[in-house]
mmCIF file of C-alpha atoms in Angstrom:
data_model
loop_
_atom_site.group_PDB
_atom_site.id
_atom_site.type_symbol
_atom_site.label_atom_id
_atom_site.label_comp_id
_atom_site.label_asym_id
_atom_site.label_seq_id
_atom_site.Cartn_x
_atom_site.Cartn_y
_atom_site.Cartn_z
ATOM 1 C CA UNK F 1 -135.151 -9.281 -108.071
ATOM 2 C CA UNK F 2 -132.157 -9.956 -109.822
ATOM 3 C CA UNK F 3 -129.921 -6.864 -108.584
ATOM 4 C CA UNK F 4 -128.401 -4.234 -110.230
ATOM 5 C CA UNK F 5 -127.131 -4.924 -114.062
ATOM 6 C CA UNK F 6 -124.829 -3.380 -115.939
ATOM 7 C CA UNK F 7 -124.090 -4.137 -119.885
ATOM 8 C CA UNK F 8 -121.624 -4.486 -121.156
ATOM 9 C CA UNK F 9 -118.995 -6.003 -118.811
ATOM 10 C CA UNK F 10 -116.306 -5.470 -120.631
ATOM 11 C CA UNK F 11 -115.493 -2.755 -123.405
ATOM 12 C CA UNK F 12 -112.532 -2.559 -125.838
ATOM 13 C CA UNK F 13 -112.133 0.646 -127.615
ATOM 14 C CA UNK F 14 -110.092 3.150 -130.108
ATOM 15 C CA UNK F 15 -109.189 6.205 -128.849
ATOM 16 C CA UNK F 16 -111.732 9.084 -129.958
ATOM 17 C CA UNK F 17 -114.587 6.572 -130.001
ATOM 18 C CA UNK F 18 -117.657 7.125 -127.815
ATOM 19 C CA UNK F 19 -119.114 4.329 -125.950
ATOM 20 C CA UNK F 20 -121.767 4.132 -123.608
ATOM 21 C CA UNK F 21 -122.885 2.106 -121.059
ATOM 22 C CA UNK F 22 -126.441 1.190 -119.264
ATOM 23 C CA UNK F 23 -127.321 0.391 -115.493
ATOM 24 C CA UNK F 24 -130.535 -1.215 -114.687
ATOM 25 C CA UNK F 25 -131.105 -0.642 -110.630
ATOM 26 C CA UNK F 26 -133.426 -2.863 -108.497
ATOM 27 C CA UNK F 27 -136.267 -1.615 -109.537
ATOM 28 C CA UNK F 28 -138.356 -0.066 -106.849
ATOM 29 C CA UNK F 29 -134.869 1.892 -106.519
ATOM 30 C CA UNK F 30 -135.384 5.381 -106.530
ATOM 31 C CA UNK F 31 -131.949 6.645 -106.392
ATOM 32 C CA UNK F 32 -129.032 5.559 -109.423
ATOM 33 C CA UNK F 33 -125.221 6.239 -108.746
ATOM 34 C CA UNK F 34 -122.340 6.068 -110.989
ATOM 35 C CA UNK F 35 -118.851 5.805 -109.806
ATOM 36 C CA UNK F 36 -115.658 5.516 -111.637
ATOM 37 C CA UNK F 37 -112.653 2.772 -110.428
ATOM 38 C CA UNK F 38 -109.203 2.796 -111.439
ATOM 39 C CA UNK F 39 -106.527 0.041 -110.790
ATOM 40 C CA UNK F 40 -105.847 0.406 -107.111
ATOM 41 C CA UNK F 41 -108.000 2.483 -105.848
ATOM 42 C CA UNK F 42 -111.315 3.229 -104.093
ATOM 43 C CA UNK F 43 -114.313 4.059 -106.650
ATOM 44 C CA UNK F 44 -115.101 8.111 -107.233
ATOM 45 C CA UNK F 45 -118.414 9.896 -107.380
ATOM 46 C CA UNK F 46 -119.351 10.733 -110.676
ATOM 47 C CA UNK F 47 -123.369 11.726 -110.456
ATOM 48 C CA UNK F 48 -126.414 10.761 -109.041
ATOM 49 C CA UNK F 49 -129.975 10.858 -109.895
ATOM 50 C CA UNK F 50 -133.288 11.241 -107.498
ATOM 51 C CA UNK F 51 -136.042 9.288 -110.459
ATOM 52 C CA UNK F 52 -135.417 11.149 -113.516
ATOM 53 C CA UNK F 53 -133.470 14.271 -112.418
ATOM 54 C CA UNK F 54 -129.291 14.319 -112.293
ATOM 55 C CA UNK F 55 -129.314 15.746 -108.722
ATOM 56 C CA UNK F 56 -125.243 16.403 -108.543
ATOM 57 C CA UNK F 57 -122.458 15.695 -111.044
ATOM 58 C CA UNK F 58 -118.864 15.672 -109.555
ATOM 59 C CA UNK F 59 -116.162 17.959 -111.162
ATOM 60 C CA UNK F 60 -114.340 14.357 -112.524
ATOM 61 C CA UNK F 61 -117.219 14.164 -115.179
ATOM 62 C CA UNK F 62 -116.016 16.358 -117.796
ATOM 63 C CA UNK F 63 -117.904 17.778 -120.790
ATOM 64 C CA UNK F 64 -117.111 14.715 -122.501
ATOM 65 C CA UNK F 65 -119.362 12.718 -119.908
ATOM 66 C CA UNK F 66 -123.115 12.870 -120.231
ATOM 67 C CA UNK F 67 -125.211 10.510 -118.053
ATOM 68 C CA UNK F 68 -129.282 10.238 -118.671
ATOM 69 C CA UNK F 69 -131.926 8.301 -116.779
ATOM 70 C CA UNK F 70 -135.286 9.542 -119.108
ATOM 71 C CA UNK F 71 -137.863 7.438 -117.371
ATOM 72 C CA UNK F 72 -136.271 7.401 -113.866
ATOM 73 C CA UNK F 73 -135.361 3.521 -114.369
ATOM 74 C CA UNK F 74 -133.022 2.777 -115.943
ATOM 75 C CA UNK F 75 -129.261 4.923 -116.850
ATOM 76 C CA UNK F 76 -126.815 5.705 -119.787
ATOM 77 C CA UNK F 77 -123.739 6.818 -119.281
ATOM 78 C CA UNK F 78 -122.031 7.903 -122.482
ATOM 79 C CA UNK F 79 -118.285 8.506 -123.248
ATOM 80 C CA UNK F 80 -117.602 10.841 -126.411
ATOM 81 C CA UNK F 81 -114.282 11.261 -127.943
ATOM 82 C CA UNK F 82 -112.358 8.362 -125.441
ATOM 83 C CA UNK F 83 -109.276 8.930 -123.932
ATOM 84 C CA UNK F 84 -106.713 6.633 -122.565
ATOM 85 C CA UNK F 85 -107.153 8.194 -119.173
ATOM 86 C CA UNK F 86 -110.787 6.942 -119.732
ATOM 87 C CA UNK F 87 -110.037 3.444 -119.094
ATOM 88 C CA UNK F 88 -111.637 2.220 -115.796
ATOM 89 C CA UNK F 89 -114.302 0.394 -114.219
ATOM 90 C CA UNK F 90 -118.038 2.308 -114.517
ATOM 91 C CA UNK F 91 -120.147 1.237 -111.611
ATOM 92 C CA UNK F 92 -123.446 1.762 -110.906
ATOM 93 C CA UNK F 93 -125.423 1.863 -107.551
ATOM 94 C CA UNK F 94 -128.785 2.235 -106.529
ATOM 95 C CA UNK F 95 -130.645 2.832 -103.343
ATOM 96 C CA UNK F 96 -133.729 4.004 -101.908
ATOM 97 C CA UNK F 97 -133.886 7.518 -101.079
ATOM 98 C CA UNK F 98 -133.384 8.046 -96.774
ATOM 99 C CA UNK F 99 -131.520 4.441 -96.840
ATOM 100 C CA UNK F 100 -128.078 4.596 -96.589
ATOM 101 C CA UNK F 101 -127.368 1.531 -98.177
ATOM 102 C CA UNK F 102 -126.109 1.080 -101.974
ATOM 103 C CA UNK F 103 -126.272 -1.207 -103.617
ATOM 104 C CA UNK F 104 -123.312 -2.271 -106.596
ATOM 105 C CA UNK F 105 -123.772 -3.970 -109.948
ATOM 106 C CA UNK F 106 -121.075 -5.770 -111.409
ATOM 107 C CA UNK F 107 -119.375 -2.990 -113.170
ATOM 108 C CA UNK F 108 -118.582 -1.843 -116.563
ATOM 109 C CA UNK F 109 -114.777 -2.117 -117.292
ATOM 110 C CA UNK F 110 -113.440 0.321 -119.992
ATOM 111 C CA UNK F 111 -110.242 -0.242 -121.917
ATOM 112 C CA UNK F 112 -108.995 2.656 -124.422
ATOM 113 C CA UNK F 113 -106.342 2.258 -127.129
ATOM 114 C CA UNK I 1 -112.446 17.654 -98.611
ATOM 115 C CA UNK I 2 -112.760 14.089 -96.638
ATOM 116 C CA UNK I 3 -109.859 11.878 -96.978
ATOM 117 C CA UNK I 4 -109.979 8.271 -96.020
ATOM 118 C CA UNK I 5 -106.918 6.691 -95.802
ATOM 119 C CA UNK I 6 -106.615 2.501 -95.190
ATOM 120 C CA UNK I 7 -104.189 0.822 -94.437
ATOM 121 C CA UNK I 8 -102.258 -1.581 -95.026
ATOM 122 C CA UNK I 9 -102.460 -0.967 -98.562
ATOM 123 C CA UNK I 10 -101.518 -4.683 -99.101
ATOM 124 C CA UNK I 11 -101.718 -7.933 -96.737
ATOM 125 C CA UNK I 12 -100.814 -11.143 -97.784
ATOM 126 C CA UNK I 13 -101.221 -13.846 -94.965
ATOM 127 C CA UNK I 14 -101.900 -17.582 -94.353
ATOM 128 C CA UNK I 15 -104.330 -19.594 -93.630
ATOM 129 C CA UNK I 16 -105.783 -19.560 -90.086
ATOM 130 C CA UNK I 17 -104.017 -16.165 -89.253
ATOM 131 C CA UNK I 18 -105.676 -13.048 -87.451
ATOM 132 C CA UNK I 19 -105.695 -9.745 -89.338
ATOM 133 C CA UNK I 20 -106.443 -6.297 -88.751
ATOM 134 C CA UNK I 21 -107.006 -3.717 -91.361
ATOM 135 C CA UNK I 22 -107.469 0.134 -90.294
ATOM 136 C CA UNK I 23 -109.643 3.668 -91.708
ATOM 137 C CA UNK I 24 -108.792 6.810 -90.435
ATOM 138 C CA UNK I 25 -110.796 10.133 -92.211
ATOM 139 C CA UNK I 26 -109.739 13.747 -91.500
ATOM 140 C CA UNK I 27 -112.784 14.411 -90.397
ATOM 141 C CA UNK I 28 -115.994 12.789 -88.608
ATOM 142 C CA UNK I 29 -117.687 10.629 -90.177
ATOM 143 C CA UNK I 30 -121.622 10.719 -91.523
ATOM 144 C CA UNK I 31 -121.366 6.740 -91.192
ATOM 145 C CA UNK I 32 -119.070 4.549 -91.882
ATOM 146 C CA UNK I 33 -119.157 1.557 -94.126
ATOM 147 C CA UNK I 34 -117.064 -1.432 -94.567
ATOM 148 C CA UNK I 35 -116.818 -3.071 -98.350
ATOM 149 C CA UNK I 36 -115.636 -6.468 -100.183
ATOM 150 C CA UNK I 37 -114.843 -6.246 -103.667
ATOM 151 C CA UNK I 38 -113.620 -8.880 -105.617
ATOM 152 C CA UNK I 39 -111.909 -8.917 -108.825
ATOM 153 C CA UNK I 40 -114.068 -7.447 -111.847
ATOM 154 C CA UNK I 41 -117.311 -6.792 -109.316
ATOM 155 C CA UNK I 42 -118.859 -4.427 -107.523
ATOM 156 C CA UNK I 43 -118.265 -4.069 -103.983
ATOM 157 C CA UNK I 44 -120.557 -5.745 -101.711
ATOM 158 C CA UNK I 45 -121.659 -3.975 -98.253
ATOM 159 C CA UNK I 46 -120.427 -5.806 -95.397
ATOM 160 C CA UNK I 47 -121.593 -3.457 -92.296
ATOM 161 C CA UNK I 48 -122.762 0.189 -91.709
ATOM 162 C CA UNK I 49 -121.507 1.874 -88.186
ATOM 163 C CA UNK I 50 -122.968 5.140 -86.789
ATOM 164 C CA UNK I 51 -122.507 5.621 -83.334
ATOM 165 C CA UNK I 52 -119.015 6.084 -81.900
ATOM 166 C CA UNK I 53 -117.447 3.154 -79.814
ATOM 167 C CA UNK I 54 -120.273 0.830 -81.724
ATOM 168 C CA UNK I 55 -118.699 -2.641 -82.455
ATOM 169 C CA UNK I 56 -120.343 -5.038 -84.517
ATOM 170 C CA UNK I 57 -119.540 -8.679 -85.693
ATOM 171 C CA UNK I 58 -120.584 -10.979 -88.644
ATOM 172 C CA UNK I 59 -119.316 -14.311 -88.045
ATOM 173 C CA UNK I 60 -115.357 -14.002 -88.149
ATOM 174 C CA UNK I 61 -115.018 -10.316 -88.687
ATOM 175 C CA UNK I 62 -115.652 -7.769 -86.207
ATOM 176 C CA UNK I 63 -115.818 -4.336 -87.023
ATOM 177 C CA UNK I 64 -115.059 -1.276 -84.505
ATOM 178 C CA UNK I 65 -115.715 2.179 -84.962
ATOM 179 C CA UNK I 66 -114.165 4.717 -82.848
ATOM 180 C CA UNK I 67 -115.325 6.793 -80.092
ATOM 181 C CA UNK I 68 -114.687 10.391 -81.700
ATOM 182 C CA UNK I 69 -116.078 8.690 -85.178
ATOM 183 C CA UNK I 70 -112.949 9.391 -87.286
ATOM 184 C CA UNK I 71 -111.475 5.955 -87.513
ATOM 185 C CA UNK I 72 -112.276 2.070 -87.301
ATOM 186 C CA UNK I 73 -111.105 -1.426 -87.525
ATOM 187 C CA UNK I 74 -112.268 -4.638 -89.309
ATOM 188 C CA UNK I 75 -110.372 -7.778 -87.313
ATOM 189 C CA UNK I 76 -110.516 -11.245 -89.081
ATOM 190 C CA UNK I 77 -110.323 -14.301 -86.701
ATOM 191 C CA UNK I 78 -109.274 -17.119 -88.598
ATOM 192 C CA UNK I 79 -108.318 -15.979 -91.807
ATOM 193 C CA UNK I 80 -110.030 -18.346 -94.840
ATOM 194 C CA UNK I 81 -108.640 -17.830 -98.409
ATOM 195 C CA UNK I 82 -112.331 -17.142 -99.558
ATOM 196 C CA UNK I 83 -111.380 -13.754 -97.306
ATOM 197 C CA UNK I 84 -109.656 -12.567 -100.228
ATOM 198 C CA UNK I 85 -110.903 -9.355 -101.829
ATOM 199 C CA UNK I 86 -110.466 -5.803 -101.343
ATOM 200 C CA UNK I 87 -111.820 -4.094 -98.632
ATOM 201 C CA UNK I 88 -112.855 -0.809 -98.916
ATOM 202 C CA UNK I 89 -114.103 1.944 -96.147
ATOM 203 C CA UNK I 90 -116.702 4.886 -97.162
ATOM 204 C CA UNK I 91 -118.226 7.384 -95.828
ATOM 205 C CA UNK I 92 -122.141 7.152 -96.513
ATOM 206 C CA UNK I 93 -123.108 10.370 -97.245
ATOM 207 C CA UNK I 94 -125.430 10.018 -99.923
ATOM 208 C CA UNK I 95 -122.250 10.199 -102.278
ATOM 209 C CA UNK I 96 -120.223 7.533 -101.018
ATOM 210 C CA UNK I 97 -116.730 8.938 -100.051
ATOM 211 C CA UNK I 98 -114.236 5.862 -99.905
ATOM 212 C CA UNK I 99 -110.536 4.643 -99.312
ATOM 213 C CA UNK I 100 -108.166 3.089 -101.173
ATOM 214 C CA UNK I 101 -108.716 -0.489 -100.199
ATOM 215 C CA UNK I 102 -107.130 -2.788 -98.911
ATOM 216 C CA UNK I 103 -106.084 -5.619 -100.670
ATOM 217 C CA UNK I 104 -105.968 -8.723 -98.788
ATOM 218 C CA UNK I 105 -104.675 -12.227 -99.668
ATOM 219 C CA UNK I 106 -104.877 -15.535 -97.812
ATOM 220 C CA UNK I 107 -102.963 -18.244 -98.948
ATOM 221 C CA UNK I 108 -103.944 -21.653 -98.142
#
């Protein structure tokens, strides 16, 4: 097993643009996690999903936010209408469900213009 | 809400030097966990601590956690510039709730 992937790395985009991104977990992961890193800081929540269902979505992941995982494998997390304040790194964790370890893929970074 | 706070925010140190970074949270922890990130990855788990007073080691970095569970340590013996990163704490709930970092530099 190869880890957790993320694609793309690295995303340049206009303002008011949607973008999205995908996470593939290690597979016989049950659990997939998205966080959100700025410059500086620690990564935030964002939402998590159990297989297929989004179990909790933090108050940072506004209406313009929508994250997916249809077939409990892999995830999309999609960005409509981008704004600066947007620009970040996306990660994604997974983890099997009663172990408290997760586990990180590389990251997404977002830049907005 | 938790708050973690690390500290120091930023450590820049030679070669060969002995370092300690700290986490404090307001409140107990589930379990703590201690983080390297390096630039444009993910962060990569270094140890998980439950029980208070537990100290653990992995080769030149020894982590503490305290007794009443609201704070630990990570010492490095011997500092070696592949050391460098960012080190963050969390708490693992099943949402990880984590500090700031710190971000730590050793210059050969």
């Amino acid at each position: 097993d190869t880890g957790v992937s993320q694609d793309p790395r690295h995303k340049i985009t206009k303002r008011g643009q949607n973008v999205t991104f995908r996470c593939d977990p290690i597979s016989e992961h049950n659990r997939l996690y998205w966080y959100r890193q700025t410059l500086g800081q620690g990564p935030e929540f964002l939402t998590y999903f159990q297989n297929e269902a989004q179990l909790e979505k933090s108050r940072l992941l506004s209406d313009r936010f929508s994250a997916e995982r249809p077939k409990g494998s892999f995830s999309t997390l999609e960005i409509q209408r981008t704004e600066q304040g947007d620009s970040a790194m996306y990660l994604c964790a997974s983890s099997l469900s009663g172990r408290e370890t997760q586990y990180f893929g590389p990251g997404t970074r977002l830049l907005v213009l | 809400t938790q708050l973690l706070e690390q500290s120091p925010q930023f450590l820049s140190i030679q070669e060969g030097e002995n370092l300690t970074v700290y986490c404090n949270s307001s409140s107990v922890f589930s379990s703590l966990q201690w983080y390297r990130q390096e630039p444009g990855e993910g962060p990569v788990l270094l140890v998980t601590v439950v029980t208070g007073g537990e100290v653990k080691k992995l080769k030149r970095l020894t982590f503490q956690f305290g007794d009443a569970r609201k704070d630990s340590s990570l010492h490095i013996t011997a500092a070696q510039p592949g050391d460098t990163g960012l080190y963050l704490c969390a708490d693992s709930n099943y949402q990880l709730i984590w500090g700031a970092g710190t971000k730590l530099i050793i210059k050969p």
